CSV table of C-alpha atoms in Angstrom, one decimal:
chain,number,residue,atom,x,y,z
A,186,MET,CA,10.0,-13.7,-10.1
A,187,ARG,CA,6.9,-14.3,-7.9
A,188,THR,CA,5.2,-11.0,-7.3
A,189,LEU,CA,2.2,-10.5,-5.0
A,190,LEU,CA,-0.2,-7.6,-5.6
A,191,LEU,CA,-2.2,-6.3,-2.6
A,192,HIS,CA,-5.0,-3.7,-3.1
A,193,GLY,CA,-6.0,-1.0,-0.7
A,194,LEU,CA,-9.1,-0.3,1.4
A,195,GLY,CA,-12.3,-0.2,-0.6
A,196,SER,CA,-10.6,-1.3,-3.8
A,197,SER,CA,-10.2,-4.7,-5.4
A,198,ARG,CA,-7.8,-6.8,-7.3
A,199,GLY,CA,-9.1,-5.2,-10.5
A,200,ILE,CA,-7.1,-2.0,-9.7
A,201,TRP,CA,-4.0,-3.9,-10.9
A,202,ASP,CA,-5.4,-4.8,-14.3
A,203,ARG,CA,-3.7,-2.1,-16.3
A,204,PHE,CA,-0.3,-2.7,-14.6
A,205,GLU,CA,-0.7,-6.5,-15.2
A,206,SER,CA,-1.1,-6.0,-18.9
A,207,ARG,CA,2.1,-4.0,-19.1
A,208,ALA,CA,4.3,-5.9,-16.6
A,209,PRO,CA,7.3,-7.8,-18.0
A,210,ASP,CA,6.8,-11.5,-18.5
A,211,TRP,CA,9.5,-12.4,-16.0
A,212,LEU,CA,7.3,-11.1,-13.2
A,213,GLU,CA,5.0,-14.0,-12.2
A,214,LEU,CA,2.0,-12.0,-10.9
A,215,TRP,CA,-0.2,-13.1,-8.1
A,216,ASP,CA,-3.0,-11.0,-6.6
A,217,ALA,CA,-5.3,-11.4,-3.6
A,218,GLU,CA,-8.9,-10.3,-3.0
A,219,LEU,CA,-8.6,-9.0,0.5
A,220,PRO,CA,-11.5,-8.8,3.0
A,221,TRP,CA,-11.4,-5.0,2.9
A,222,ALA,CA,-12.3,-5.0,-0.8
A,223,SER,CA,-15.1,-2.8,-2.1
A,224,ALA,CA,-17.5,-5.7,-2.1
A,225,GLY,CA,-16.4,-6.9,1.4
A,226,ASP,CA,-18.8,-7.3,4.3
A,227,GLY,CA,-16.8,-5.3,6.9
A,228,GLY,CA,-16.5,-8.2,9.3
A,229,TRP,CA,-12.7,-8.0,9.1
A,230,SER,CA,-12.7,-4.6,10.8
A,231,HIS,CA,-14.3,-5.9,14.0
A,232,ARG,CA,-10.9,-7.3,14.9
A,233,SER,CA,-8.2,-4.9,15.9
A,234,ASP,CA,-5.3,-6.5,14.1
A,235,PRO,CA,-5.6,-6.4,10.2
A,236,THR,CA,-2.4,-8.2,9.4
A,237,GLY,CA,-3.9,-11.7,9.4
A,238,PRO,CA,-5.3,-11.5,5.8
A,239,LEU,CA,-1.9,-10.3,4.5
A,240,ALA,CA,-0.1,-13.1,6.3
A,241,ARG,CA,-2.5,-15.6,4.7
A,242,ALA,CA,-2.0,-14.0,1.2
A,243,LEU,CA,1.8,-14.3,1.6
A,244,ALA,CA,1.5,-17.9,2.7
A,245,GLY,CA,-0.8,-18.6,-0.3
A,246,VAL,CA,1.9,-17.9,-2.9
A,247,ASP,CA,3.5,-21.2,-4.0
A,248,GLY,CA,7.2,-21.0,-3.2
A,249,GLY,CA,6.8,-17.6,-1.4
A,250,ALA,CA,6.6,-14.2,-2.9
A,251,ASP,CA,9.9,-12.6,-4.0
A,252,LEU,CA,8.4,-9.2,-4.3
A,253,VAL,CA,5.2,-7.7,-2.8
A,254,VAL,CA,3.6,-4.6,-4.3
A,255,ALA,CA,1.1,-3.1,-1.8
A,256,HIS,CA,-1.1,-0.1,-2.2
A,257,SER,CA,-2.4,2.4,0.4
A,258,PHE,CA,-3.9,0.7,3.5
A,259,ALA,CA,-2.3,-2.6,2.4
A,260,ALA,CA,1.1,-0.9,2.3
A,261,ASN,CA,0.7,0.2,5.9
A,262,THR,CA,-0.5,-3.2,7.0
A,263,LEU,CA,2.4,-4.8,5.3
A,264,LEU,CA,4.8,-2.5,7.1
A,265,GLU,CA,3.4,-3.6,10.4
A,266,LEU,CA,3.8,-7.3,9.4
A,267,LEU,CA,7.4,-6.7,8.4
A,268,GLY,CA,8.0,-4.8,11.6
A,269,ARG,CA,6.7,-7.7,13.7
A,270,ALA,CA,8.9,-10.2,11.8
A,271,GLY,CA,11.9,-8.0,12.7
A,272,ALA,CA,10.8,-8.0,16.3
A,273,ALA,CA,10.7,-11.8,16.4
A,274,GLU,CA,14.4,-11.7,15.5
A,275,THR,CA,15.6,-8.9,17.7
A,276,GLY,CA,13.2,-9.0,20.6
A,277,PRO,CA,9.7,-7.5,20.6
A,278,GLU,CA,10.4,-5.4,23.6
A,279,GLN,CA,13.1,-3.5,21.6
A,280,ILE,CA,11.2,-2.4,18.5
A,281,ARG,CA,7.5,-3.2,18.8
A,282,PRO,CA,5.5,0.0,18.1
A,283,ALA,CA,4.1,1.6,21.2
A,284,MET,CA,0.6,1.6,19.7
A,285,ALA,CA,0.7,-1.7,17.9
A,286,PRO,CA,-2.0,-4.3,18.8
A,287,ALA,CA,-0.6,-7.5,20.3
A,288,ALA,CA,0.3,-9.9,17.5
A,289,PRO,CA,-1.7,-13.1,17.7
A,290,PRO,CA,0.3,-16.4,18.2
A,291,ARG,CA,1.4,-17.9,14.9
A,292,SER,CA,1.8,-21.6,14.3
A,293,ALA,CA,4.4,-21.0,11.5
A,294,ALA,CA,6.5,-18.1,10.4
A,295,VAL,CA,5.0,-15.8,7.7
A,296,PRO,CA,7.0,-16.2,4.5
A,297,LEU,CA,8.5,-12.8,3.9
A,298,PRO,CA,9.4,-11.3,0.5
A,299,ARG,CA,12.9,-10.2,-0.6
A,300,ALA,CA,11.7,-6.7,-1.5
A,301,VAL,CA,8.6,-4.5,-1.4
A,302,VAL,CA,7.1,-1.7,-3.4
A,303,LEU,CA,4.8,0.6,-1.4
A,304,VAL,CA,2.4,2.6,-3.5
A,305,SER,CA,0.9,5.7,-1.9
A,306,PRO,CA,1.5,4.6,1.7
A,307,PHE,CA,0.2,6.7,4.6
A,308,TYR,CA,3.1,7.7,6.8
A,309,ARG,CA,4.1,10.4,9.3
A,310,SER,CA,7.5,10.4,10.9
A,311,ALA,CA,6.5,11.9,14.3
A,312,ALA,CA,3.4,11.7,16.5
A,313,ASP,CA,3.2,15.5,16.7
A,314,ASP,CA,2.5,15.5,13.0
A,315,PHE,CA,-1.1,14.4,13.8
A,316,ASP,CA,-3.5,17.0,14.9
A,317,TRP,CA,-7.3,17.5,15.0
A,318,ALA,CA,-7.3,18.9,11.5
A,319,ALA,CA,-5.9,15.6,10.2
A,320,ILE,CA,-8.7,13.7,11.9
A,321,ASP,CA,-11.2,16.1,10.5
A,322,PHE,CA,-9.8,15.7,7.0
A,323,TYR,CA,-9.7,11.9,6.8
A,324,LEU,CA,-13.0,11.5,8.5
A,325,ASN,CA,-15.0,14.0,6.4
A,326,HIS,CA,-13.2,13.6,3.1
A,327,PHE,CA,-12.7,9.8,3.2
A,328,HIS,CA,-15.2,9.4,0.5
A,329,ARG,CA,-13.1,11.5,-1.9
A,330,ILE,CA,-10.4,8.8,-1.8
A,331,LEU,CA,-12.9,6.1,-2.7
A,332,GLU,CA,-14.4,8.3,-5.5
A,333,GLU,CA,-10.9,8.7,-7.0
A,334,GLY,CA,-10.4,5.0,-7.1
A,335,ILE,CA,-13.7,4.7,-9.0
A,336,ARG,CA,-12.8,7.5,-11.3
A,337,VAL,CA,-9.5,6.0,-12.4
A,338,SER,CA,-10.8,2.5,-12.9
A,339,ALA,CA,-14.3,3.0,-14.3
A,340,PRO,CA,-15.1,3.3,-18.0
A,341,ALA,CA,-14.7,6.7,-19.5
A,342,GLY,CA,-17.8,8.9,-19.4
A,343,LEU,CA,-19.2,7.7,-16.1
A,344,PRO,CA,-21.3,10.6,-14.8
A,345,ALA,CA,-20.0,12.4,-11.8
A,346,GLU,CA,-23.2,11.9,-9.8
A,347,ILE,CA,-22.9,8.1,-10.3
A,348,ARG,CA,-19.3,8.1,-9.2
A,349,VAL,CA,-20.2,10.1,-6.0
A,350,ALA,CA,-23.0,7.6,-5.2
A,351,MET,CA,-20.7,4.7,-5.8
A,352,GLY,CA,-18.1,6.2,-3.5
A,353,GLU,CA,-20.7,6.7,-0.8
A,354,ARG,CA,-21.9,3.2,-1.1
A,355,VAL,CA,-18.3,1.8,-0.7
A,356,ARG,CA,-17.9,4.1,2.3
A,357,GLU,CA,-21.0,2.6,3.9
A,358,ARG,CA,-19.7,-0.9,3.2
A,359,ILE,CA,-16.4,-0.1,4.9
A,360,GLY,CA,-18.2,1.5,7.9
A,361,PRO,CA,-17.0,3.2,11.0
A,362,TYR,CA,-15.0,0.2,12.1
A,363,GLY,CA,-13.2,0.0,8.8
A,364,TRP,CA,-12.3,3.7,8.9
A,365,MET,CA,-11.0,3.2,12.5
A,366,ARG,CA,-8.7,0.4,11.4
A,367,PHE,CA,-7.4,2.6,8.6
A,368,PHE,CA,-6.8,5.6,10.9
A,369,GLU,CA,-5.3,3.5,13.7
A,370,ALA,CA,-2.8,2.1,11.2
A,371,TYR,CA,-2.0,5.6,10.1
A,372,LEU,CA,-1.5,6.8,13.7
A,373,ARG,CA,0.9,4.0,14.4
A,374,THR,CA,3.3,4.9,11.6
A,375,PRO,CA,5.6,7.1,13.7
A,376,PHE,CA,6.3,4.1,15.8
A,377,LEU,CA,7.0,1.5,13.1
A,378,PRO,CA,10.6,0.2,13.1
A,379,VAL,CA,11.3,1.4,9.5
A,380,ALA,CA,15.0,1.9,10.2
A,381,ASP,CA,15.3,-1.9,10.9
A,382,LEU,CA,13.8,-3.1,7.6
A,383,ALA,CA,16.4,-5.4,6.2
A,384,LEU,CA,15.2,-5.5,2.6
A,385,PRO,CA,15.0,-3.2,-0.5
A,386,LEU,CA,12.0,-0.9,-0.4
A,387,LEU,CA,10.6,1.4,-3.1
A,388,VAL,CA,8.0,4.0,-2.3
A,389,VAL,CA,6.0,5.3,-5.3
A,390,ALA,CA,4.0,8.5,-4.8
A,391,GLY,CA,1.9,10.8,-7.0
A,392,ASP,CA,2.6,14.5,-7.0
A,393,GLY,CA,-1.1,15.2,-6.9
A,394,ASP,CA,-2.1,12.7,-4.2
A,395,PHE,CA,-4.3,14.5,-1.7
A,396,ALA,CA,-4.8,11.4,0.4
A,397,ALA,CA,-1.2,10.2,1.1
A,398,ARG,CA,1.0,13.2,1.0
A,399,PRO,CA,4.0,12.8,-1.4
A,400,GLY,CA,6.4,14.3,1.1
A,401,ASP,CA,5.5,11.7,3.7
A,402,GLY,CA,6.3,9.0,1.2
A,403,ARG,CA,9.8,10.5,0.7
A,404,ALA,CA,10.2,10.6,4.5
A,405,LEU,CA,9.4,6.9,4.7
A,406,ALA,CA,11.9,6.0,2.0
A,407,ASP,CA,14.5,8.2,3.8
A,408,ALA,CA,14.0,6.3,7.0
A,409,ALA,CA,14.5,2.8,5.5
A,410,PRO,CA,18.1,1.6,5.2
A,411,ASP,CA,17.6,0.5,1.6
A,412,GLY,CA,14.8,2.9,0.6
A,413,ARG,CA,14.2,4.4,-2.8
A,414,TYR,CA,11.6,6.9,-3.8
A,415,ALA,CA,9.8,7.7,-7.1
A,416,LEU,CA,7.5,10.6,-7.6
A,417,LEU,CA,5.2,10.5,-10.6
A,418,PRO,CA,4.0,13.8,-12.1
A,419,ASP,CA,0.4,14.4,-12.9
A,420,CYS,CA,-0.6,11.5,-10.7
A,421,GLY,CA,-2.9,11.0,-7.7
A,422,HIS,CA,-3.4,8.1,-5.3
A,423,PHE,CA,-3.6,5.3,-7.8
A,424,ALA,CA,-0.4,5.2,-9.8
A,425,MET,CA,-0.8,1.7,-11.1
A,426,ALA,CA,-4.1,2.7,-12.8
A,427,GLU,CA,-3.3,6.3,-13.7
A,428,HIS,CA,0.1,5.8,-15.3
A,429,PRO,CA,0.5,2.0,-15.8
A,430,ASP,CA,3.3,2.2,-18.3
A,431,ARG,CA,5.5,4.3,-16.0
A,432,PHE,CA,4.5,2.3,-13.0
A,433,ALA,CA,5.4,-1.0,-14.7
A,434,ALA,CA,8.8,0.5,-15.6
A,435,LEU,CA,9.5,1.5,-12.1
A,436,VAL,CA,8.6,-1.9,-10.7
A,437,ALA,CA,10.7,-3.7,-13.4
A,438,ASP,CA,13.7,-1.5,-12.8
A,439,PHE,CA,13.5,-2.0,-9.1
A,440,ALA,CA,13.0,-5.7,-9.3
A,441,ARG,CA,15.6,-6.4,-12.0
A,442,PRO,CA,18.6,-6.8,-9.7
A,443,LEU,CA,16.7,-9.4,-7.8
A,444,SER,CA,15.9,-11.5,-10.9
A,445,PRO,CA,18.1,-14.1,-12.7
A,446,LEU,CA,20.4,-12.2,-15.1
A,447,HIS,CA,19.0,-14.1,-18.2
A,448,ALA,CA,15.5,-13.0,-17.4
A,449,ALA,CA,16.2,-9.3,-16.9
A,450,PRO,CA,15.6,-7.3,-20.1
A,451,GLU,CA,16.7,-3.7,-20.7
A,452,PRO,CA,14.6,-1.0,-18.9
A,453,ILE,CA,11.2,-0.3,-20.3
A,454,LEU,CA,11.6,3.4,-19.7
A,455,ASP,CA,14.2,5.8,-18.2
A,456,THR,CA,12.6,5.7,-14.8
A,457,HIS,CA,15.2,7.7,-12.7
A,458,LEU,CA,14.7,5.7,-9.5
A,459,GLU,CA,16.0,7.9,-6.7
A,460,ARG,CA,18.1,6.3,-4.0
A,461,THR,CA,17.3,8.3,-0.9
């Protein structure tokens, strides 16, 4: 089963390493180094529409991706891409988000997956859920999210002051334009046509995630017609790195019904996927 892994803002494809070492063999794993990676140059953020890199990543999977696993900012960008695909079928004037940037013309349709896993997506169900305090938090504490990614992926024993300095350096690479692309995507989430998503969707959240609130992940899963929700205890914003065994089990159990019967082994763990 072809599975595409998409990392979040200021991260890299390396964030999936622990999951990849534990994923079942019947998942054919692909990953992409997206332009918003920690070592990126920031040029991607000068364009208002960030969905292009994801569309190219999807098109780059030979035979098309059956499953896409997207983290954080990539999860939000994927939701926008899926929403536009639905608009192409039902009429963009009917479901296009009010705040969405105009989609650029495409020479060919983006190959869409059969199912998606969204890890720590940013979501709010109503525009009134955003206030000035939210802007203040994500502007002035943005570096904390980046530092957490460094903490969970760096070798043990990395001094805290080094981790802080690395987080600040990544923040500078992302820059104000990159932050704006992130927060604009977050602000558009109340207008996304989640109720029209015609594919299985799993939202994975950590109960200690201070960046993407776990309750908002549940609300996103509730809004999707075939949405499921999994909350990991003692976990923050990076479930695939913090609890790779449990995360691999969740993905495997979710993907198993979409796989050939002969390729689907018994569950790795009792994952208790919740159908919302």
